[in-house]
XYZ file of C-alpha atoms in Angstrom:
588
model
C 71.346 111.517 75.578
C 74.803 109.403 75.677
C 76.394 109.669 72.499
C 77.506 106.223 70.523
C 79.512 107.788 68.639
C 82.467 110.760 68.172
C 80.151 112.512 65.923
C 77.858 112.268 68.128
C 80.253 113.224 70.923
C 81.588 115.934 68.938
C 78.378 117.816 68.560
C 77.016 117.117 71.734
C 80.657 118.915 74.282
C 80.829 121.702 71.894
C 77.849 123.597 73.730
C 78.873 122.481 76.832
C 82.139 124.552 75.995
C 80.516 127.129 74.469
C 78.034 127.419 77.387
C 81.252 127.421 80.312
C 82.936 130.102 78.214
C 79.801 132.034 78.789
C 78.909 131.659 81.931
C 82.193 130.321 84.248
C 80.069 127.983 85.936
C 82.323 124.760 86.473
C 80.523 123.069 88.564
C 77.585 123.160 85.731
C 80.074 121.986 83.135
C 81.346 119.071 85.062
C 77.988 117.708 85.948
C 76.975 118.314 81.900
C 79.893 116.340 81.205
C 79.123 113.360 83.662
C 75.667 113.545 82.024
C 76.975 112.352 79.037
C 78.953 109.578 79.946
C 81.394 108.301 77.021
C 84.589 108.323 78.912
C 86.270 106.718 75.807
C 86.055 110.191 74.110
C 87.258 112.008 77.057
C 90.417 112.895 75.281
C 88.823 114.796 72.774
C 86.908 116.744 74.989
C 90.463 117.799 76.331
C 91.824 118.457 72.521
C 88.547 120.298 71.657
C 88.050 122.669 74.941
C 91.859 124.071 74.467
C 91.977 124.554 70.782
C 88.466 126.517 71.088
C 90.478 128.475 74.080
C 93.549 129.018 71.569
C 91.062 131.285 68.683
C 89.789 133.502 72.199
C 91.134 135.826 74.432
C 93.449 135.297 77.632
C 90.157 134.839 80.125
C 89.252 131.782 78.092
C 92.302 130.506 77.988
C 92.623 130.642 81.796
C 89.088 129.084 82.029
C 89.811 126.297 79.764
C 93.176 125.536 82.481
C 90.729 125.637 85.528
C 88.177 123.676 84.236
C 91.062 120.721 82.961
C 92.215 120.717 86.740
C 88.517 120.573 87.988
C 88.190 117.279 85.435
C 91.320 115.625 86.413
C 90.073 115.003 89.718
C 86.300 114.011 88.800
C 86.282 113.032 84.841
C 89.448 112.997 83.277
C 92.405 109.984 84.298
C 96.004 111.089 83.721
C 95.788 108.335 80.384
C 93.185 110.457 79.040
C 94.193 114.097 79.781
C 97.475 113.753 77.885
C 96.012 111.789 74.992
C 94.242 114.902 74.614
C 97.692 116.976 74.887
C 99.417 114.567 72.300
C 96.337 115.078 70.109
C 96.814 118.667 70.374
C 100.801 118.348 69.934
C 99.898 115.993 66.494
C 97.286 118.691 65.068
C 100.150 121.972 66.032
C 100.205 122.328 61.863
C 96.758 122.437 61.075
C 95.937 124.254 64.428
C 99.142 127.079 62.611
C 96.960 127.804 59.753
C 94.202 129.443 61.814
C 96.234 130.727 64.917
C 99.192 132.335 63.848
C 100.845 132.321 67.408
C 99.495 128.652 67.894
C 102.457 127.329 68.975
C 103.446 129.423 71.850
C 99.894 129.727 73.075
C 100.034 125.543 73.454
C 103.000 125.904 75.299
C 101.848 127.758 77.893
C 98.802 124.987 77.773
C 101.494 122.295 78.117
C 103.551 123.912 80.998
C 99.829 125.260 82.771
C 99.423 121.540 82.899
C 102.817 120.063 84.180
C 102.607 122.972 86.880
C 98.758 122.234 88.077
C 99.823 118.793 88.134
C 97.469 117.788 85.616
C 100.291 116.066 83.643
C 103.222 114.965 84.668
C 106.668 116.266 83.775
C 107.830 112.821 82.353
C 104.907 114.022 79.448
C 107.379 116.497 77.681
C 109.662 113.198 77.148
C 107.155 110.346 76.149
C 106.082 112.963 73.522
C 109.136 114.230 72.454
C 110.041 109.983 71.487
C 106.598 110.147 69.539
C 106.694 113.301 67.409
C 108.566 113.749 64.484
C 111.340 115.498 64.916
C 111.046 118.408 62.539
C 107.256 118.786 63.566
C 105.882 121.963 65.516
C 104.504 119.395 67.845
C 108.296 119.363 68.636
C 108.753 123.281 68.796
C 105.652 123.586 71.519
C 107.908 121.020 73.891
C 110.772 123.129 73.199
C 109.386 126.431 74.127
C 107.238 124.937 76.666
C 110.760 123.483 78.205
C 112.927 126.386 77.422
C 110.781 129.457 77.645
C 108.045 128.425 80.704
C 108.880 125.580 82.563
C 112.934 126.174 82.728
C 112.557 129.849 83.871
C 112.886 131.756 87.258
C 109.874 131.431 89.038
C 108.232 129.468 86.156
C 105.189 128.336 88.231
C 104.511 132.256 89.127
C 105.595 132.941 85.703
C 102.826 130.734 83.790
C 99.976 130.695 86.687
C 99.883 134.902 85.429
C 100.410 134.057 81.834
C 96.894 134.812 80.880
C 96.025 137.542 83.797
C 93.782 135.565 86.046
C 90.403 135.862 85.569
C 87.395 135.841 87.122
C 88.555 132.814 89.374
C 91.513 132.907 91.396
C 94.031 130.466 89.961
C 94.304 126.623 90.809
C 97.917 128.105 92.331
C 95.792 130.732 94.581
C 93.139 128.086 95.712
C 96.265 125.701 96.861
C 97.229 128.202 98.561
C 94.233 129.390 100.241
C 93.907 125.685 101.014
C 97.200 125.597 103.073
C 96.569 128.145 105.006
C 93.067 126.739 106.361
C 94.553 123.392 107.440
C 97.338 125.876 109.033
C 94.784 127.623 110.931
C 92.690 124.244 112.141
C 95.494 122.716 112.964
C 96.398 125.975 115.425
C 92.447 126.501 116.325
C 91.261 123.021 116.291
C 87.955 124.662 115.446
C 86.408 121.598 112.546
C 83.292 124.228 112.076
C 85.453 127.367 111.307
C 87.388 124.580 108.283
C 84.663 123.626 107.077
C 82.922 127.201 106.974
C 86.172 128.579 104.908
C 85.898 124.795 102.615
C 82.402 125.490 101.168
C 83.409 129.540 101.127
C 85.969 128.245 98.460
C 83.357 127.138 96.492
C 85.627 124.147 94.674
C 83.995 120.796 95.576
C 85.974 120.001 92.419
C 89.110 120.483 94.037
C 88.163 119.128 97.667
C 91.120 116.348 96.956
C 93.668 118.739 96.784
C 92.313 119.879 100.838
C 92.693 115.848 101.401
C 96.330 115.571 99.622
C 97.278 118.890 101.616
C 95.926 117.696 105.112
C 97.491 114.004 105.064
C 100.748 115.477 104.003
C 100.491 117.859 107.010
C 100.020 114.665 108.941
C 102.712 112.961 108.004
C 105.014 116.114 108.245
C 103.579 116.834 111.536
C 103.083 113.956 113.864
C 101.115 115.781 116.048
C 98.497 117.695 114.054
C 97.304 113.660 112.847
C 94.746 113.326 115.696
C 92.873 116.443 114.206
C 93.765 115.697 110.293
C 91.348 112.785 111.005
C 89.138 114.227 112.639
C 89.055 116.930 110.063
C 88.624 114.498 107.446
C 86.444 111.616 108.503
C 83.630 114.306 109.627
C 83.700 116.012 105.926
C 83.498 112.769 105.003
C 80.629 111.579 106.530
C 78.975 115.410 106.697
C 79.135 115.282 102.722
C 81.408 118.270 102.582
C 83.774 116.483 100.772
C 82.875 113.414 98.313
C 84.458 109.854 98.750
C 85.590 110.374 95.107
C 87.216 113.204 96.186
C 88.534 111.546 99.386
C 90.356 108.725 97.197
C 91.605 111.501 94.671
C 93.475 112.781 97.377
C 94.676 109.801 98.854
C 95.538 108.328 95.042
C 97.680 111.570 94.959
C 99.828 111.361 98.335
C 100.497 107.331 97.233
C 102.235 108.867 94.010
C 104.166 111.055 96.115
C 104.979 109.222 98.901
C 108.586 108.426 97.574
C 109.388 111.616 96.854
C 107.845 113.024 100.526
C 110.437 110.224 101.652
C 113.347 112.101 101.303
C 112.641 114.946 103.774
C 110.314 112.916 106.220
C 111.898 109.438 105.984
C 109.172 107.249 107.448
C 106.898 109.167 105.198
C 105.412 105.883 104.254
C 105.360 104.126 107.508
C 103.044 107.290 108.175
C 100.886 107.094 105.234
C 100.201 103.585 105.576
C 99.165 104.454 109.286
C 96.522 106.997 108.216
C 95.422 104.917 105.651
C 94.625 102.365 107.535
C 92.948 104.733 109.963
C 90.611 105.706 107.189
C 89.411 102.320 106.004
C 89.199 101.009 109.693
C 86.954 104.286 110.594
C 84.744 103.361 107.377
C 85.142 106.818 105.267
C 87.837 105.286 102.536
C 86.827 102.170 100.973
C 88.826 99.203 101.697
C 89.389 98.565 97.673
C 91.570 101.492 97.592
C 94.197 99.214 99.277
C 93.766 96.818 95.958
C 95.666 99.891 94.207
C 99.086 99.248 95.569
C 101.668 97.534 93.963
C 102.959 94.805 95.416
C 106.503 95.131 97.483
C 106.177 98.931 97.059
C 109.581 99.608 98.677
C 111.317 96.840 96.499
C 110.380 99.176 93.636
C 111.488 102.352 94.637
C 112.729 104.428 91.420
C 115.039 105.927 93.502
C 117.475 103.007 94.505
C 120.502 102.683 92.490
C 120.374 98.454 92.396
C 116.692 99.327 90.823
C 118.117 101.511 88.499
C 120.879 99.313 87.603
C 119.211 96.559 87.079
C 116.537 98.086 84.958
C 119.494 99.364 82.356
C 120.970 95.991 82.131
C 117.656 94.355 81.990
C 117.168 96.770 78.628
C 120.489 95.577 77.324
C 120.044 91.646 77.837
C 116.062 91.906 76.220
C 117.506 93.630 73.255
C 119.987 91.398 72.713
C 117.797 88.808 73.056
C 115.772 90.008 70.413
C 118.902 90.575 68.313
C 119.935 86.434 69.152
C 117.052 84.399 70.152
C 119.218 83.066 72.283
C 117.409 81.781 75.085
C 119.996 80.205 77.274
C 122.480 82.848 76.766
C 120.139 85.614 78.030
C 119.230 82.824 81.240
C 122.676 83.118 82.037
C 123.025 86.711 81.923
C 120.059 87.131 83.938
C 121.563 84.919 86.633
C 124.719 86.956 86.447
C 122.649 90.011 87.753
C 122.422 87.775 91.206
C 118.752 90.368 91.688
C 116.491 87.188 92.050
C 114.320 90.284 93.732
C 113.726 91.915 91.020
C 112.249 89.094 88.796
C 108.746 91.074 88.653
C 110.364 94.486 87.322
C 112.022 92.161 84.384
C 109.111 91.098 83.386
C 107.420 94.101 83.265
C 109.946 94.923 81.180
C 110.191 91.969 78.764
C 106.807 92.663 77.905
C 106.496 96.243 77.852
C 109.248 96.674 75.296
C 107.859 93.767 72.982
C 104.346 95.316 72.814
C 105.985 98.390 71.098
C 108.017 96.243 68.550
C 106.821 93.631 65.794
C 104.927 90.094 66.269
C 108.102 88.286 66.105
C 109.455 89.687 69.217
C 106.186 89.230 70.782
C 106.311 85.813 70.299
C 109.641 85.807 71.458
C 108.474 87.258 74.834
C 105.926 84.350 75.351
C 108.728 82.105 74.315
C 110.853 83.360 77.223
C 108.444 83.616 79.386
C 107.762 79.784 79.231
C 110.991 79.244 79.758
C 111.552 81.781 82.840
C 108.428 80.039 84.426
C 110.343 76.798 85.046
C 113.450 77.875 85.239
C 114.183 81.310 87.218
C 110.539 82.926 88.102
C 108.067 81.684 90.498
C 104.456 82.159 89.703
C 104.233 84.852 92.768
C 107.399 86.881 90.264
C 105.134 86.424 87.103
C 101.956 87.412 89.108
C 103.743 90.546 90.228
C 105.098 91.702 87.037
C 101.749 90.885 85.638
C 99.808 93.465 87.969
C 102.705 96.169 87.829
C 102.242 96.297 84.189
C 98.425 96.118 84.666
C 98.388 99.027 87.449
C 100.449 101.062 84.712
C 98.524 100.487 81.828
C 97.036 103.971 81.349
C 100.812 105.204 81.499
C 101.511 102.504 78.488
C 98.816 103.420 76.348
C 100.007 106.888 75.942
C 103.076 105.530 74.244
C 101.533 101.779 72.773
C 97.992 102.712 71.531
C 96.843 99.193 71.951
C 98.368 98.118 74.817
C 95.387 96.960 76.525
C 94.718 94.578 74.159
C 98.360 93.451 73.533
C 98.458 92.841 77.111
C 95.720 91.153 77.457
C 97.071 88.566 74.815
C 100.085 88.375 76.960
C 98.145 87.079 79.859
C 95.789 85.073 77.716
C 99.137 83.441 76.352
C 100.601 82.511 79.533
C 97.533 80.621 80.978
C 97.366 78.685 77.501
C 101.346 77.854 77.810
C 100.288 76.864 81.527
C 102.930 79.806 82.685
C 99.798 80.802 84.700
C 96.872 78.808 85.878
C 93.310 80.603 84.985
C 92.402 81.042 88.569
C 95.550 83.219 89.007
C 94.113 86.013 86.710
C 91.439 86.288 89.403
C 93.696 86.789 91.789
C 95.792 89.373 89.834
C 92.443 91.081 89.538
C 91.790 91.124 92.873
C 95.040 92.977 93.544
C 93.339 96.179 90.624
C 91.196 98.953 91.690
C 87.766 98.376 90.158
C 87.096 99.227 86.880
C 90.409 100.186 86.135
C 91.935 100.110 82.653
C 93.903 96.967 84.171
C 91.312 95.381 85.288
C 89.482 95.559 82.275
C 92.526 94.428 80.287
C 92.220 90.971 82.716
C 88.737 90.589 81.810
C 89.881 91.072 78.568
C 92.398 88.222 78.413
C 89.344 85.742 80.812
C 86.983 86.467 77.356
C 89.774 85.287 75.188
C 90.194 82.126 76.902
C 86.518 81.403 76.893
C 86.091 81.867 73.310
C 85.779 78.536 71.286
C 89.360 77.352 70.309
C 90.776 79.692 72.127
C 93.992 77.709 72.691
C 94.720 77.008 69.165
C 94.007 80.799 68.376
C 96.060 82.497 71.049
C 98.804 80.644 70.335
C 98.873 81.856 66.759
C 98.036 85.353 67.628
C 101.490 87.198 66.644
C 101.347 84.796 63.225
C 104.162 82.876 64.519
C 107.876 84.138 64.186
C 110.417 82.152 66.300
C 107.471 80.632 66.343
C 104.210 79.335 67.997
C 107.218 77.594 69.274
C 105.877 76.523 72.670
C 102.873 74.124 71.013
C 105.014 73.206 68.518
C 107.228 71.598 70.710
C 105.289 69.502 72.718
C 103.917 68.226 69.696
C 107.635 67.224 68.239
C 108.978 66.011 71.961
C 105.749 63.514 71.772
C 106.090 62.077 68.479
C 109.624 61.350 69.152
C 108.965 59.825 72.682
C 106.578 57.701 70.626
C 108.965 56.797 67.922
C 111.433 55.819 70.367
C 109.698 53.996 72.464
C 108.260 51.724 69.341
C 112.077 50.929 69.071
C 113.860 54.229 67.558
C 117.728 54.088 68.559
C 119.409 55.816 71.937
C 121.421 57.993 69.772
C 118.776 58.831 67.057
C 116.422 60.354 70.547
C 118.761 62.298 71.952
C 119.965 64.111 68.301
C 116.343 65.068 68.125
C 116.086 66.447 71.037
C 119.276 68.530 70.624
C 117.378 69.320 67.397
C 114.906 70.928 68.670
C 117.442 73.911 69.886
C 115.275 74.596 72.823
C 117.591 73.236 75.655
C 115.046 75.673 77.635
C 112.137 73.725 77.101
C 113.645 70.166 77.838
C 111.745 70.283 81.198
C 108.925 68.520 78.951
C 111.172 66.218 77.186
C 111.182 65.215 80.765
C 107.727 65.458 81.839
C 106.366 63.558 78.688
C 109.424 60.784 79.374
C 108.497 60.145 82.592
C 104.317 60.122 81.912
C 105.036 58.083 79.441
C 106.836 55.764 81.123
C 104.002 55.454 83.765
C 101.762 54.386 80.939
C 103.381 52.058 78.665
C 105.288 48.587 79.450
C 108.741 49.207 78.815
C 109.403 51.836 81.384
C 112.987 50.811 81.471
C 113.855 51.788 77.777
C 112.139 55.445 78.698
C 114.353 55.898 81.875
C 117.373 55.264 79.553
C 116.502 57.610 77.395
C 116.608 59.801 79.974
C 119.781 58.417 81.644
C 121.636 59.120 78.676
C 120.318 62.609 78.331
C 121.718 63.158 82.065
C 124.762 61.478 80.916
C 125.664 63.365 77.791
C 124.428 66.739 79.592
C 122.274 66.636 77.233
C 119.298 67.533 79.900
C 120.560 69.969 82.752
C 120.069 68.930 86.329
C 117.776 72.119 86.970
C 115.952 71.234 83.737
C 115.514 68.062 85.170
C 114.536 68.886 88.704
C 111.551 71.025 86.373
C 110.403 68.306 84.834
C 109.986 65.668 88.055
C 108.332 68.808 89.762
C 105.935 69.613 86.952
C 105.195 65.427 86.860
C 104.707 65.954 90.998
C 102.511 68.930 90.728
C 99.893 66.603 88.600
C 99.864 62.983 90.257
C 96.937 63.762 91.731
C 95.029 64.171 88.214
C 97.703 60.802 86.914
C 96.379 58.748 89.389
C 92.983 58.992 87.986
C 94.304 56.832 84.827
C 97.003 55.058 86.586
C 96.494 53.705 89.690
C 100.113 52.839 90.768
C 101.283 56.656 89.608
C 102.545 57.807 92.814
C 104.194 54.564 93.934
C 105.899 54.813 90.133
C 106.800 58.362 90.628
C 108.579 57.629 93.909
C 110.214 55.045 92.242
C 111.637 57.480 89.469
C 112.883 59.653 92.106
C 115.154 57.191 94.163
C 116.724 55.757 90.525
C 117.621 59.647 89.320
C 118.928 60.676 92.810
C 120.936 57.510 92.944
C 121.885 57.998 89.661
C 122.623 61.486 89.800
C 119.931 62.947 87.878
C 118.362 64.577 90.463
C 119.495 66.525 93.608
C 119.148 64.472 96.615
C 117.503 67.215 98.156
C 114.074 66.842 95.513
C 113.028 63.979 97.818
C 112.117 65.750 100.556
C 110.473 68.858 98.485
C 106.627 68.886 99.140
């Protein structure tokens, strides 16, 4: 039975906890687990399986650890296993009442976790910034911290916590683990691995055996021959499981930065057994799908990253503060890090999602503007799937970020920052099924939906406004009322009304189709002179506008003809006339 509901859910895992306490048998437990499907409530299963552990004794309390590490390979993503910690963290009060000693026993949960790598360190911060402050949700982090993790020998220290049990601890199995890839790689004896594999008895745990062997490869250049030989035969023997095979993989990509620093072409030598895997046929070629794009361009570690990001946070917020497009244009220009377009993206939108619907808007404002005038669609595409690939990360700290995101996207097809068919190809850049790559499908179903255009764009209820539509709207009745004989002067103060000298790439673009279409083409182009004259309209906002005019002749000509023989016309008078960089010309 698949439960539709958490009710449901609820009294369906119970047993299955009950019944692992019982008997030990993980392997049972996991496959009861997968039998009932409902990943959405996997979190709970996490809250409920500790807090039963809490009210026993220490050998359930060590089970309840080893069976979280066994489902954090197979079951349980990293996005769900520490919703089910900040659950836990939220409930430390009620969980007080019944467990006197509650909050040091959830400590030792929370630092079990960090040191079986279950969660990552970074947790004990991103839920620090969401508890309040005088909670016990904040005394568990601090004892956790100060009293587990910060100690001599901590990972010793908490691995013994509870005694052991009846299992040797995920610590002990690592390191039983190491020493048969030691030994195979000294032997070169693939039956004798595998014989001491199965003896282990963890087909749970095989990926840690694939994350240990492919960092032996890269560390040792020489032992690679027989790490692949060692892995592709498990592979296709069924030893290990091609889940299990990616886990591990998945696991070394996270870590390849950090491997970096005492093997320096650690990556070069990932990449190289990688490839050897997909090539040989025994990792899928979609795992590839999973890395970001211009991996070393992101690399946490590099101070120009680092910079950049911390001036990035400053010019965003004060851009919230001002809603001063231009202003934050220039100071993003004055960075001179044209590289790192992507990563400012990522985080334009990742710190509107966590604020009100005016900054949101203010975000899709922006980003109009960025699309013409500083970011290429390959920059937009890029931040796009880095904050996609991190979405599970996000979620733990925005509880609806997939669907804020999705918006996002939605938002930039509809202001034509993106075309539709580019959200296919950020998909095809997301592993399968992922929480990003449902968050894309997402944003394609709001598109489809029947005035889609008119809703999206009113989706954050306005604010600096649905500014973008609004706009176009007000640059074409004023075209229209100028060119059924409104005044020079009269044009260009409306367009300086507007206050969007961001956005006067369409004053441009609607001038100059406009002028296409009606008879008195030469009262358009002096709107337009005059614009250029009283710098009213920038050169570079200019240069936008004949480009986004060039990108669509093809569709013009279907109504007009002459278009492209008018266009090129256009061009030599603003080049001559200094509207235009000579240079455009000879753009294709």
């Amino acid at each position: 039975m698949v439960p539709a509901t958490l009710d449901d859910y609820r009294k369906l895992v119970v047993p299955v906890i009950e019944e692992y306490f019982s008997t030990g048998d993980v392997e049972l437990s996991v496959s009861e687990l997968r039998s009932l499907g409902s990943d959405q409530f996997h979190n709970y299963f996490v809250k409920k399986l500790i807090s039963m552990a809490m009210d026993r004794h220490d050998k359930e309390k060590e089970m309840a650890s080893i069976l979280l590490s066994a489902l954090y390979a197979d079951l349980l993503d990293s996005s769900k296993m520490s919703e089910g910690f900040m659950m836990l963290l939220e409930s430390t009060e009620d969980l007080s009442v019944d467990i006197p000693d509650a909050i040091d026993v959830l400590a030792v949960f929370v630092a079990r976790a960090i040191v079986d790598e279950i969660l990552p360190p970074v947790f004990l911060t991103r839920a620090r910034a969401l508890l309040p402050e005088s909670s016990k949700g904040i005394e568990v982090l601090q004892v956790a911290e100060k009293s587990y993790l910060s100690a001599p020998h901590h990972a010793e220290l908490v691995e013994r916590k509870w005694g052991g049990s009846t299992h040797f601890t995920v610590e002990e199995a690592k390191k039983r683990i190491q020493d048969i890839l030691r030994e195979y790689i000294e032997s070169g004896d693939t039956d004798e691995a595998f014989r001491c594999i199965r003896e282990l008895g963890l087909p749970f745990f095989h990926h840690e055996v694939v994350k240990r062997a492919l960092i032996l490869g890269i560390e040792n250049l020489s032992s690679q021959p027989l790490i692949l030989k060692l892995l592709k035969e498990s592979t296709t023997g069924c030893l290990i499981s091609s889940n299990q095979v990616s886990k591990g993989f998945s696991r070394v990509a996270e870590t390849v930065d950090d491997l970096s620093l005492d093997v320096p072409s650690a990556k070069t030598l990932f990449d190289k057994l990688l490839s050897a895997a997909i090539s040989e046929g025994w990792l899928d070629a979609s795992f590839c799908k999973s890395a970001a794009p211009g991996e070393d361009m992101w690399n946490a570690s590099s101070e120009k990253v680092k910079h950049f990001k911390e001036e990035s946070g400053h010019i965003i917020q004060e851009y919230f503060l001002s809603d001063d497009v231009p202003e934050l244009i220039r100071s993003l220009q004055e960075l001179s890090a044209p590289e790192y377009n992507a990563i400012f993206l990522k985080k334009l939108i990742t710190l509107a999602m966590d604020r009100k619907n005016r900054e949101k808007e203010m975000a899709s404002v922006l980003l109009s503007s960025l699309s013409l005038e500083l970011f290429s669609t390959g920059d937009i595409m890029k931040g796009f799937i880095m904050l996609l690939q991190s979405a599970e990360d996000t979620a733990l700290d925005i509880v609806d970020a997939p669907s804020e995101l999705a918006l996002f996207l939605a938002r930039a097809v509809i202001d034509e920052v993106l075309l539709p068919l580019n959200l296919d190809d950020i998909s095809s850049k997301l592993r399968p099924n992922s929480s990003g790559s449902q968050t894309v499908q997402m944003a394609s179903s709001l598109l489809a939906a029947r005035h889609s255009g008119e809703r999206i764009l009113r989706c954050w209820g306005g604010g600096t406004g649905w500014a973008v539509e609004d706009a176009k709207d007000k640059i074409s009745k004023l075209l229209e009322e100028y060119n059924t004989g409104g005044d020079l002067k009269e044009a260009c103060q409306c367009i300086r009304d507007l206050g969007m000298p961001f956005f006067n790439h369409e004053v441009v673009k609607k001038a100059l189709v406009m002028a296409m279409e009606k008879q008195n083409e030469a009262s358009i182009l002096a709107l337009l002179q005059e614009c250029s004259s009283e710098g009213l309209i920038t050169i570079n906002q200019m240069t936008n506008g004949f480009a986004r005019v060039k990108e669509g002749l093809d569709d013009l000509t279907l109504d007009i003809p002459n278009a492209q023989e008018k266009f090129r016309g256009y061009v030599e008078l603003a080049t001559e006339r200094g509207w235009l960089l000579p240079s455009f010309a000879s753009l294709p």
